[in-house]
Amino acid sequence: MREITFAEATREAMEEEMARDPRVFLMGEDIAKQGGIFGQFKGLPERFGLERVRDTPISEPTLVGAALGAALVGARPVLDIHFADFLLLAMDELANQAASIRYMSGGKLRVPLVIRAPDGAIRSAGAHHSKSLEALFLHLPGFKVVAPATPKDAKGLLKSAIRSEDPVLYLEHKALYPRKGPVPEEEYLVPLGRAEVIRPGRDLTLISYSLTLHKALEAAELLAGEGVQAEVVDLKTLYPLDWDTLLASVERTGRAVVAHEGWRFLGPGAEIAATLEERLWEKLKAPVARVGAAHVPIPFSPPLEHRVLPQVEDILKAAKEVLAWR
Amino acid sequence: MELLDLYRLMYRIRRFEERVERLFLAGKIPGFVHLYIGQEAVAVGVLAHYRPGDYLTSTHRGHGHALAVGVDPKAMMAELFGRAPGICQGKGGSMHLFDADRGMLGANGIVAGGIPIAVGAGLGLRVLGREGVVFCFFGDGALGRGVLHEGLNLAALWRLPVLFVLENNRYASTTGFAESHAFRVPALVTAYGVPYLEADGTDVEQVYGATAELLSGIRMGRGPAFLEAHTYRFKGHYVGDPERYRSRQEVEEARRRDPLANARGKLLASGVAQKELEDLEREEEELLEEAVAFAERSPWPDPEEALTDLFAEPVGDYPWGEG
Ligand SMILES: Cc1ncc(C[n+]2csc(CCOP(=O)(O)OP(=O)(O)O)c2C)c(N)n1
Ligand SMILES: [Mg+2]
């Protein structure tokens, strides 16, 4: 199979969906002129014109609100937010408005809205350009939240997100853009709400998504060297969560570690661990461990940033603690 | 303030930034850096009016403001390197420079993030009955943000001592001014009843003079004022910017109106000896070389330092001790 980058995969998804459905349009800051800061929009303005690929002022709350408004009248907007950190500027439009409006209307309104937000830490970008904020949006009822780890899923999930009738927050880790992976030439979708066991194993389950999934895979490889067979589950969609896949895996292994780059305290791992313990209490051989960022803003200096973010060694250490329970 | 003193600071900023660019490209400075080259006359002309007790808020392009207000180049360079003696102990970096001793309430990674803070600093000064003004720097991109409009209104309504300083360099990253603004700036500002002046941001004396005029009203308690400085960034939006949104010719033209060369020419024309300028420049080069050497030899912070400084008061750790 051909290999393309994550950025290119998202670009293809945009191009295919915009060609397929004239209601789909794209807007955001610095998209049209330079193809996006990570090259993820290259060529789209040339193909679809500046009516459908719009550069905007720096006005995040109004952009989110306007995308919502456009969705309510039947357009299918994709809004790019430069960095996920800037979602925080638009919390009213996101939380009070976009997430609740269908419910408040008694199910009468539809919000086919996609908000793309590059998240996570790269290269010491500092506290305002490094956050992973999925926990906030998982806490707020009304968002589907997607966080692909591979080019193939990036493309397939983005296409599904654009076809969804509900607001989807599409989180793309900045460190993933240049990574290459196999992506089919022919058209395909990756369904929302489906996790996948991407490495089978019987001794414990490592649960992750987005960039941290790759760290979990590295940890699994190191564990294999020590004779431990770790199963790795890629969640892909964080809401709705694919509990069936998750429970089936952990029921088999009896041990689990959840790892993500968002803060550990009240991160997605907390909800997953609590649920696994509720559902599988008698099958578990050890408490579920969580790995996430330390409870501070993301610092600038490389050794500080490294300390705060979850590393392969942290996942390995958590795995060993879970394995130590008899 | 003498033009010679203004020139010294402009020279310091220019040569500091040139070093930063080189060191960034050499991999010594992590993160993202936005250079102030071309805009020096704005920070220097405005902040020449800074007095102890005043405050300022800055932007992602904040090195010039920090140096102009007198932040120590050594501690600043060490911060850009991410080293332990950096002015924020390595926790901040280029986009998050703070200096409490100089009223520097932060560079800011969020466009217009400093505006409400500046308004609030003005409010705090008022509530506390203190003298002082707040210098609030922002780029043309900030004009799209609601907080600029809200901040202007609130500062005007409560007559807060804030000088809004718009550095209009004609671009917000790749987006030209006219492509993202439906209004004229003076019309916007005067709609809020706020005094407005514009200045050629390549002419430090003009910026200095316009600031003086606006500040006199603010310091007398008449409320906020607004300065628009027309300027241009000579370098890309960030180091590494492919700059596909503007022509080489446009950049060349703008560079011909170099604020530094402009001030130097005026000094020579006014009878300052070439030798005096060269001595000054040599002193600045030495200062900056020392700043780089200091940063280079400074230690990295201890990784465990990452877990400190979140709160002023102790909050306690997990009883089982982990962070
Ligand atoms: C709220 C917000 N949106 C987007 C960005 C990304 N961004 C960083 S700088 C910038 C352009 C800023 O332009 P301007 O305010 O004119 O300042 P200049 O870079 O020209 O100094 C953008 C869009 C940001 N940092 N914050
Ligand atoms: Mg600008």
XYZ file of C-alpha atoms and ligand atoms in Angstrom:
676
model
C 0.000 0.000 0.000
C 1.211 3.550 -0.682
C 2.451 5.559 2.286
C 1.494 9.183 2.853
C 1.804 11.578 5.779
C -0.857 12.245 8.344
C -1.161 15.852 7.080
C -1.601 14.625 3.515
C -4.189 12.072 4.639
C -6.319 14.775 6.254
C -5.922 16.885 3.123
C -7.197 14.044 0.965
C -10.161 13.574 3.262
C -11.038 17.257 2.954
C -10.645 17.185 -0.796
C -12.795 14.082 -1.271
C -15.558 15.312 0.990
C -15.596 18.792 -0.521
C -15.796 17.295 -3.993
C -18.555 14.921 -2.922
C -20.755 17.395 -1.075
C -21.031 21.069 -2.085
C -22.397 21.942 1.345
C -19.004 21.239 2.908
C -16.805 24.287 3.351
C -13.658 25.071 5.278
C -12.580 28.111 7.228
C -9.846 29.146 9.609
C -6.881 31.428 10.096
C -4.024 31.307 7.581
C -5.458 28.435 5.579
C -5.800 29.725 2.046
C -2.595 31.601 1.511
C -0.118 29.079 2.810
C -2.063 25.841 2.899
C -2.124 25.744 6.695
C 0.750 25.932 9.142
C 1.330 22.206 8.783
C 0.557 22.062 5.056
C -2.676 20.242 5.803
C -4.778 22.387 3.452
C -2.448 22.639 0.461
C -4.176 22.893 -2.887
C -7.697 23.164 -1.486
C -8.174 26.885 -2.203
C -6.975 26.359 -5.788
C -9.426 23.540 -6.334
C -12.466 24.856 -4.482
C -12.030 28.635 -4.487
C -12.021 31.169 -1.705
C -15.770 30.960 -1.101
C -15.341 27.436 0.197
C -11.849 27.761 1.666
C -11.899 30.892 3.743
C -9.206 32.801 5.557
C -10.663 34.526 8.579
C -9.783 37.263 11.036
C -8.458 36.166 14.440
C -11.905 35.819 16.003
C -12.231 32.364 17.539
C -15.505 32.792 19.446
C -17.261 34.222 16.419
C -15.729 31.619 14.124
C -17.063 28.775 16.253
C -20.414 30.482 16.609
C -20.557 31.221 12.888
C -19.679 27.652 11.977
C -22.481 26.548 14.272
C -24.889 28.975 12.641
C -23.932 27.767 9.176
C -24.455 24.170 10.280
C -27.889 24.994 11.649
C -29.057 26.222 8.256
C -27.774 23.143 6.476
C -24.186 23.856 5.472
C -21.481 21.452 6.635
C -18.664 23.617 7.967
C -15.215 22.410 8.887
C -13.546 24.958 11.116
C -9.817 24.857 11.698
C -8.619 26.261 14.993
C -4.895 27.027 14.639
C -3.977 25.354 17.920
C -6.302 23.450 20.240
C -5.358 25.853 23.032
C -7.405 28.502 21.246
C -10.581 26.436 21.642
C -10.582 27.881 25.116
C -11.312 31.311 23.677
C -14.626 30.035 22.348
C -15.977 28.104 25.293
C -19.394 29.744 25.233
C -19.896 28.962 21.573
C -18.612 25.439 22.079
C -20.169 24.471 25.374
C -23.279 26.579 25.864
C -24.215 26.719 22.219
C -22.843 24.030 19.872
C -22.902 21.143 22.332
C -26.365 21.825 23.731
C -28.420 23.273 20.931
C -29.775 20.063 19.459
C -30.777 18.795 22.893
C -32.358 22.102 23.893
C -34.382 22.094 20.682
C -35.873 18.779 21.649
C -33.953 17.075 18.885
C -35.315 19.395 16.211
C -32.018 20.987 15.153
C -28.981 19.378 13.601
C -25.390 20.445 14.032
C -23.245 18.825 11.325
C -20.148 20.703 12.417
C -16.499 19.636 12.485
C -13.947 21.538 14.506
C -10.368 20.561 13.793
C -7.797 21.425 16.412
C -4.085 20.585 16.344
C -3.214 19.663 19.923
C -0.390 18.264 22.004
C 3.159 19.358 22.629
C 5.916 19.666 20.067
C 9.317 21.257 20.201
C 8.881 23.348 23.337
C 6.050 25.466 22.009
C 5.257 26.526 25.572
C 2.134 26.725 27.689
C -0.142 28.401 25.133
C 0.523 26.047 22.207
C 0.911 22.603 23.745
C -2.226 21.516 25.502
C -4.288 18.379 25.081
C -7.809 19.368 26.040
C -9.949 16.343 25.187
C -10.975 15.819 28.803
C -12.783 19.169 28.851
C -14.820 18.313 25.800
C -15.513 14.780 26.947
C -16.902 16.225 30.133
C -19.311 18.440 28.220
C -22.269 16.449 26.889
C -22.828 16.955 23.186
C -19.499 16.485 21.427
C -18.190 13.544 19.550
C -14.442 13.581 20.092
C -11.984 11.958 17.695
C -8.220 11.588 18.103
C -6.557 9.548 15.340
C -3.034 8.168 15.643
C -2.262 7.075 12.064
C -2.630 8.560 8.582
C -5.153 5.879 7.652
C -7.417 6.670 10.588
C -6.832 10.401 10.189
C -8.341 10.235 6.721
C -11.128 7.791 7.426
C -12.205 9.429 10.646
C -12.176 12.922 9.180
C -14.436 11.778 6.365
C -16.803 10.190 8.859
C -16.697 13.319 11.010
C -17.714 15.471 8.041
C -20.611 13.113 7.319
C -21.725 13.082 10.938
C -24.933 14.921 11.818
C -23.494 16.030 15.176
C -20.667 18.306 16.323
C -17.333 16.524 16.110
C -14.167 17.765 17.703
C -11.334 16.354 15.617
C -8.077 16.483 17.575
C -4.905 16.057 15.556
C -1.617 15.879 17.431
C 0.894 18.249 15.861
C 3.722 15.748 16.118
C 1.761 13.343 13.914
C 1.531 15.534 10.785
C 4.844 14.510 9.197
C 4.484 10.816 10.121
C 3.905 8.457 7.239
C 1.775 5.369 7.117
C -0.114 3.146 4.697
C -3.316 4.657 3.327
C -5.516 2.878 0.756
C -5.882 4.544 -2.636
C -9.544 3.662 -2.869
C -12.181 5.429 -0.875
C -12.923 4.192 2.654
C -14.389 5.446 5.897
C -13.307 4.714 9.442
C -16.436 4.717 11.575
C -16.723 6.993 14.574
C -17.030 5.195 17.894
C -14.956 2.151 17.026
C -11.709 1.216 18.796
C -9.249 -1.358 17.496
C -6.879 -3.890 19.010
C -3.777 -3.040 17.042
C -1.409 -5.399 18.794
C -2.682 -8.562 20.382
C -1.318 -9.798 23.700
C -2.522 -11.742 26.702
C -0.713 -10.304 29.728
C -2.056 -6.775 29.948
C -3.893 -4.138 27.891
C -2.324 -0.791 27.048
C -5.071 1.667 26.132
C -4.197 4.854 24.313
C -4.844 7.139 21.331
C -3.268 9.926 19.305
C 0.496 10.432 19.675
C 0.698 8.570 22.967
C -0.500 5.420 21.203
C 2.887 5.261 19.515
C 4.577 5.474 22.903
C 2.349 2.659 24.124
C 3.411 0.582 21.123
C 7.052 1.231 21.947
C 6.417 0.209 25.518
C 4.713 -2.979 24.279
C 7.778 -3.758 22.172
C 10.077 -3.298 25.151
C 7.818 -5.473 27.281
C 7.919 -8.154 24.585
C 11.683 -8.167 25.009
C 11.085 -9.097 28.630
C 8.628 -11.846 27.747
C 5.478 -9.872 28.488
C 2.771 -9.812 25.829
C 0.978 -6.497 25.963
C -2.189 -5.952 23.988
C -2.538 -2.411 22.616
C -5.931 -0.813 22.000
C -6.231 2.337 19.913
C -9.373 4.148 21.031
C -9.523 6.444 17.961
C -12.831 7.946 19.081
C -13.059 9.120 22.683
C -16.765 9.862 22.545
C -18.679 7.728 21.954
C -16.226 5.263 23.446
C -16.106 1.713 22.148
C -16.652 -0.009 25.481
C -17.222 -3.411 23.887
C -13.716 -3.603 22.443
C -12.204 -2.196 25.594
C -14.027 -4.454 28.020
C -13.386 -7.539 25.898
C -9.654 -6.880 25.889
C -9.317 -6.125 29.575
C -11.559 -9.020 30.493
C -9.071 -11.260 28.701
C -5.897 -9.748 30.132
C -7.156 -8.714 33.570
C -4.704 -5.834 33.662
C -4.780 -2.401 32.073
C -2.855 0.849 31.707
C -4.460 3.933 30.150
C -2.004 6.449 28.737
C -2.586 9.892 27.255
C -0.846 13.228 26.929
C -3.610 15.213 28.596
C -3.278 15.837 32.296
C -3.576 12.673 34.342
C -5.713 14.274 37.049
C -9.310 13.813 35.890
C -8.095 12.914 32.415
C -9.895 10.414 30.154
C -7.895 7.685 31.896
C -9.749 8.382 35.131
C -13.132 7.687 33.555
C -11.874 4.620 31.740
C -10.203 3.214 34.853
C -13.297 3.800 36.952
C -15.532 2.129 34.398
C -13.234 -0.847 33.933
C -13.195 -1.333 37.688
C -16.988 -1.079 37.916
C -17.608 -3.491 35.060
C -14.775 -5.955 35.503
C -14.115 -5.830 39.228
C -13.964 -9.568 39.598
C -11.907 -10.140 36.468
C -9.225 -7.593 37.239
C -5.951 -8.861 38.635
C -4.648 -5.366 39.408
C -5.898 -1.805 39.741
C -6.030 0.020 36.413
C -3.089 2.402 36.082
C -3.182 5.832 34.477
C -0.366 7.676 32.740
C -0.741 11.341 31.789
C 0.845 14.749 32.074
C 1.878 16.105 35.474
C -0.470 18.652 36.994
C 1.160 21.854 35.751
C 0.968 24.012 32.592
C 3.262 22.649 29.870
C 6.646 24.285 30.503
C 8.945 25.611 27.797
C 12.425 24.290 28.594
C 13.037 20.853 27.004
C 13.993 18.971 30.207
C 10.981 20.437 32.000
C 8.644 19.638 29.126
C 10.007 16.108 28.992
C 9.407 15.684 32.719
C 5.800 16.833 32.529
C 4.710 14.840 29.465
C 4.173 11.078 29.588
C 7.111 9.145 28.145
C 7.579 5.551 27.058
C 9.351 4.881 30.364
C 6.323 6.100 32.297
C 4.075 3.672 30.442
C 6.610 0.908 30.994
C 6.811 1.681 34.685
C 3.025 1.710 35.047
C 2.807 -1.573 33.142
C 5.313 -3.174 35.484
C 3.449 -1.979 38.534
C 0.248 -3.456 37.164
C 2.035 -6.702 36.326
C 3.529 -6.909 39.815
C 0.096 -7.527 41.368
C -0.457 -11.193 42.061
C 15.345 61.297 26.417
C 18.155 61.759 23.877
C 17.973 60.201 20.430
C 21.309 58.590 21.210
C 19.759 56.641 24.093
C 16.869 55.569 21.907
C 19.316 54.490 19.240
C 21.213 52.385 21.757
C 18.109 50.403 22.667
C 17.048 49.981 19.062
C 20.511 48.744 18.229
C 20.373 46.332 21.160
C 17.064 44.891 20.006
C 18.159 44.516 16.391
C 21.391 42.764 17.248
C 19.785 40.648 19.967
C 17.205 39.457 17.455
C 19.797 38.717 14.795
C 21.579 36.537 17.299
C 18.323 34.854 18.248
C 17.633 34.026 14.615
C 21.072 32.533 14.166
C 20.927 30.586 17.410
C 17.446 29.299 16.625
C 18.573 28.051 13.223
C 21.582 26.451 14.909
C 19.244 24.540 17.190
C 20.292 26.326 20.362
C 16.933 27.981 20.972
C 13.943 25.655 21.155
C 10.298 26.468 20.495
C 9.013 29.095 18.104
C 10.457 32.595 17.797
C 8.870 35.702 16.317
C 11.464 38.386 15.643
C 10.957 42.085 16.284
C 13.346 43.176 13.534
C 11.996 46.219 11.691
C 9.676 47.318 14.484
C 12.312 48.491 16.998
C 11.305 52.149 16.894
C 7.858 51.335 18.241
C 8.828 49.568 21.460
C 11.682 51.985 22.072
C 9.799 55.187 21.267
C 6.861 54.186 23.451
C 8.686 52.624 26.373
C 11.141 55.498 26.668
C 8.224 56.921 28.650
C 8.114 53.983 31.034
C 8.505 54.951 34.682
C 8.825 52.630 37.656
C 5.276 51.855 38.740
C 4.054 51.552 35.155
C 3.165 48.214 33.588
C 3.128 46.702 30.130
C 1.606 43.772 28.306
C 3.224 42.355 25.223
C 2.643 39.815 22.473
C 4.090 36.710 20.845
C 6.536 39.166 19.229
C 7.713 40.427 22.573
C 11.515 40.478 22.684
C 11.637 44.134 21.654
C 9.225 45.249 24.354
C 11.147 43.362 27.012
C 14.519 44.787 26.002
C 13.112 48.292 25.585
C 11.732 48.272 29.112
C 15.124 47.206 30.384
C 14.878 43.460 30.930
C 18.362 42.060 31.395
C 19.542 40.589 28.063
C 21.446 37.843 29.890
C 18.452 36.551 31.815
C 16.341 36.915 28.715
C 18.704 35.027 26.453
C 19.028 32.288 29.072
C 15.234 32.008 29.076
C 15.128 31.661 25.298
C 17.680 28.866 25.660
C 15.470 27.226 28.305
C 18.178 27.367 30.957
C 17.836 27.491 34.735
C 18.835 31.158 35.277
C 16.412 32.313 32.595
C 14.117 35.104 33.632
C 11.268 32.597 34.052
C 13.489 29.671 35.073
C 12.859 28.107 31.679
C 9.150 27.731 32.269
C 8.108 30.566 29.946
C 10.236 30.877 26.816
C 10.038 33.390 24.000
C 6.256 33.710 23.958
C 5.909 33.871 27.728
C 8.464 36.363 29.030
C 7.630 37.986 32.343
C 9.621 40.389 34.519
C 7.841 41.405 37.696
C 10.549 43.940 38.568
C 9.823 45.908 35.421
C 6.052 45.665 35.355
C 6.304 43.268 32.433
C 3.046 41.306 32.640
C 3.988 38.999 29.870
C 4.620 38.315 26.274
C 1.626 36.261 25.194
C 1.017 33.201 23.073
C -2.594 34.232 22.600
C -3.221 37.031 20.125
C -4.765 39.908 22.132
C -4.350 37.890 25.315
C -2.653 40.858 26.959
C -5.411 43.358 26.247
C -7.870 42.495 29.028
C -4.932 42.068 31.391
C -3.723 45.574 30.568
C -7.194 46.971 31.148
C -7.303 45.117 34.451
C -3.886 46.405 35.450
C -5.205 49.906 34.814
C -8.214 49.093 36.964
C -5.967 47.757 39.721
C -3.880 50.920 39.692
C -7.049 52.954 39.957
C -8.535 50.886 42.791
C -5.270 51.042 44.705
C -4.973 54.778 44.151
C -1.582 54.374 42.515
C -0.024 56.463 39.810
C 1.153 54.703 36.732
C -0.023 53.748 33.308
C -0.226 50.503 31.431
C 1.343 50.140 28.011
C -0.665 47.624 26.037
C 1.053 46.380 22.873
C -0.699 44.347 20.213
C -0.523 43.669 16.496
C -3.047 44.341 13.774
C -4.246 40.747 14.105
C -5.635 41.614 17.531
C -8.163 43.954 15.928
C -10.200 40.893 15.008
C -10.491 39.797 18.607
C -13.533 40.753 20.607
C -11.424 41.479 23.671
C -9.849 44.456 21.892
C -13.282 45.970 21.331
C -14.459 45.072 24.813
C -11.235 46.323 26.348
C -11.450 49.665 24.584
C -15.003 50.088 25.785
C -14.261 49.179 29.386
C -11.124 51.289 29.586
C -13.001 54.258 28.112
C -16.045 53.731 30.287
C -13.990 53.617 33.474
C -11.313 56.067 32.263
C -8.526 53.648 32.979
C -4.877 54.638 32.512
C -4.099 52.459 29.510
C -2.152 53.341 26.398
C -3.228 50.993 23.618
C -0.366 50.592 21.169
C -1.241 49.024 17.836
C 1.796 47.888 15.895
C 0.334 47.730 12.437
C 2.874 45.774 10.410
C 0.250 45.059 7.722
C 0.127 41.307 8.282
C -1.216 38.837 10.771
C 0.851 35.787 9.856
C -0.149 35.225 6.221
C -3.204 37.459 6.235
C -2.991 41.047 4.990
C -4.674 43.817 6.937
C -7.335 44.602 4.334
C -8.286 40.945 4.009
C -9.437 40.703 7.595
C -10.731 44.103 8.630
C -13.903 45.814 7.476
C -13.317 49.023 9.441
C -10.851 51.900 9.631
C -8.898 51.974 12.867
C -9.337 55.675 13.754
C -13.083 55.348 13.233
C -13.193 52.368 15.563
C -11.172 54.016 18.283
C -12.916 57.341 18.196
C -16.280 55.567 18.313
C -15.314 54.646 21.865
C -14.357 58.254 22.558
C -10.704 57.339 22.925
C -8.047 59.802 21.686
C -6.195 58.409 18.680
C -2.870 59.327 17.101
C -0.882 57.613 14.421
C 2.840 57.653 13.926
C 5.398 56.494 11.418
C 6.691 53.454 13.267
C 10.023 53.618 11.491
C 10.744 56.998 13.051
C 11.533 56.642 16.718
C 11.271 60.361 17.423
C 7.814 60.490 15.931
C 6.702 57.514 18.030
C 8.256 59.117 21.079
C 6.504 62.423 20.460
C 3.083 60.939 19.762
C 3.357 58.792 22.878
C 4.269 61.835 24.969
C 1.206 63.650 23.752
C -1.168 60.765 24.478
C 0.419 59.979 27.837
C -0.006 63.453 29.196
C -3.771 63.007 29.051
C -3.624 59.532 30.545
C -1.376 60.596 33.406
C -3.749 63.454 34.151
C -6.545 60.937 34.660
C -8.443 61.493 31.438
C -8.640 57.817 30.582
C -7.137 55.671 27.847
C -5.561 56.644 24.561
C -4.630 54.799 21.404
C -1.483 54.967 19.315
C -1.271 53.318 15.915
C 2.303 52.872 14.735
C 2.691 51.970 11.060
C 5.499 49.512 10.810
C 6.693 46.402 8.996
C 8.326 43.198 10.075
C 11.441 42.642 8.024
C 11.549 38.923 8.748
C 9.009 36.157 8.372
C 6.164 35.755 10.834
C 8.280 33.199 12.661
C 11.793 31.987 11.979
C 11.321 29.504 9.149
C 8.295 31.212 7.572
C 8.261 30.544 3.784
C 6.612 33.996 3.322
C 4.446 33.124 0.357
C 1.957 35.875 1.119
C 4.113 38.901 0.248
C 6.484 39.795 -2.553
C 10.219 40.070 -2.221
C 9.898 43.530 -3.763
C 7.500 44.690 -1.063
C 9.928 43.521 1.627
C 12.863 45.215 -0.105
C 10.938 48.463 -0.287
C 10.014 48.360 3.365
C 13.569 47.560 4.352
C 14.703 50.765 2.733
C 12.860 52.546 5.507
C 14.905 50.957 8.255
C 14.202 52.531 11.665
C 17.721 51.840 12.842
C 19.459 53.335 9.794
C 17.015 56.217 9.952
C 17.964 57.085 13.553
C 21.661 56.604 12.876
C 21.500 58.950 9.883
C 19.775 61.585 11.969
C 22.373 61.307 14.692
C 25.236 61.763 12.254
C 23.457 64.650 10.572
C 22.960 66.309 13.940
C 26.698 66.250 14.564
C 27.195 63.144 16.679
C 30.616 61.769 15.866
C 30.886 58.495 13.970
C 33.322 57.365 16.650
C 30.774 57.920 19.394
C 28.270 55.738 17.586
C 30.829 53.033 16.990
C 31.804 53.024 20.653
C 28.183 52.689 21.638
C 27.693 49.877 19.145
C 30.773 48.073 20.408
C 29.478 48.273 23.980
C 26.200 46.774 22.890
C 27.921 44.001 20.955
C 29.893 43.114 24.059
C 26.786 43.130 26.206
C 25.033 40.811 23.760
C 28.001 38.501 23.309
C 28.092 38.177 27.074
C 24.363 37.432 27.091
C 24.824 34.599 24.588
C 27.870 33.260 26.424
C 25.932 33.374 29.678
C 23.045 31.443 28.159
C 25.381 28.893 26.599
C 27.169 28.145 29.847
C 24.064 28.172 32.033
C 22.818 24.809 33.283
C 19.558 23.191 32.250
C 16.912 23.282 34.944
C 16.513 20.218 37.130
C 13.550 18.319 35.614
C 11.853 18.171 39.021
C 11.651 21.966 38.940
C 8.857 21.400 36.440
C 6.564 20.572 39.330
C 7.193 23.801 41.252
C 5.716 27.310 41.027
C 2.099 26.403 40.285
C 0.780 28.025 43.457
C 2.093 30.704 45.790
C 0.876 28.770 48.812
C 1.660 25.126 49.465
C -1.188 22.836 48.434
C 0.389 19.522 49.412
C 1.160 16.579 47.178
C -0.463 13.210 46.977
C 0.204 11.574 50.372
C 1.964 8.786 48.465
C 4.242 11.357 46.859
C 4.095 11.705 43.117
C 3.513 14.494 40.665
C -6.163 33.666 19.688
C -5.092 33.258 18.754
N -5.412 32.861 17.509
C -4.446 32.519 16.638
C -3.139 32.539 17.008
C -2.062 32.136 16.024
N -1.286 33.322 15.660
C -0.129 33.627 16.292
S 0.493 35.085 15.817
C -0.747 35.322 14.719
C -0.780 36.554 13.885
C -0.723 37.763 14.726
O -0.667 38.893 13.937
P -0.519 40.308 14.589
O -1.434 40.431 15.752
O -0.678 41.296 13.498
O 0.957 40.341 15.173
P 2.324 40.226 14.346
O 2.623 38.774 14.229
O 2.144 40.876 13.053
O 3.324 40.896 15.218
C -1.637 34.257 14.744
C -2.830 34.128 13.901
C -2.855 32.917 18.326
N -1.590 32.910 18.788
N -3.827 33.272 19.183
Mg 0.727 42.200 12.305
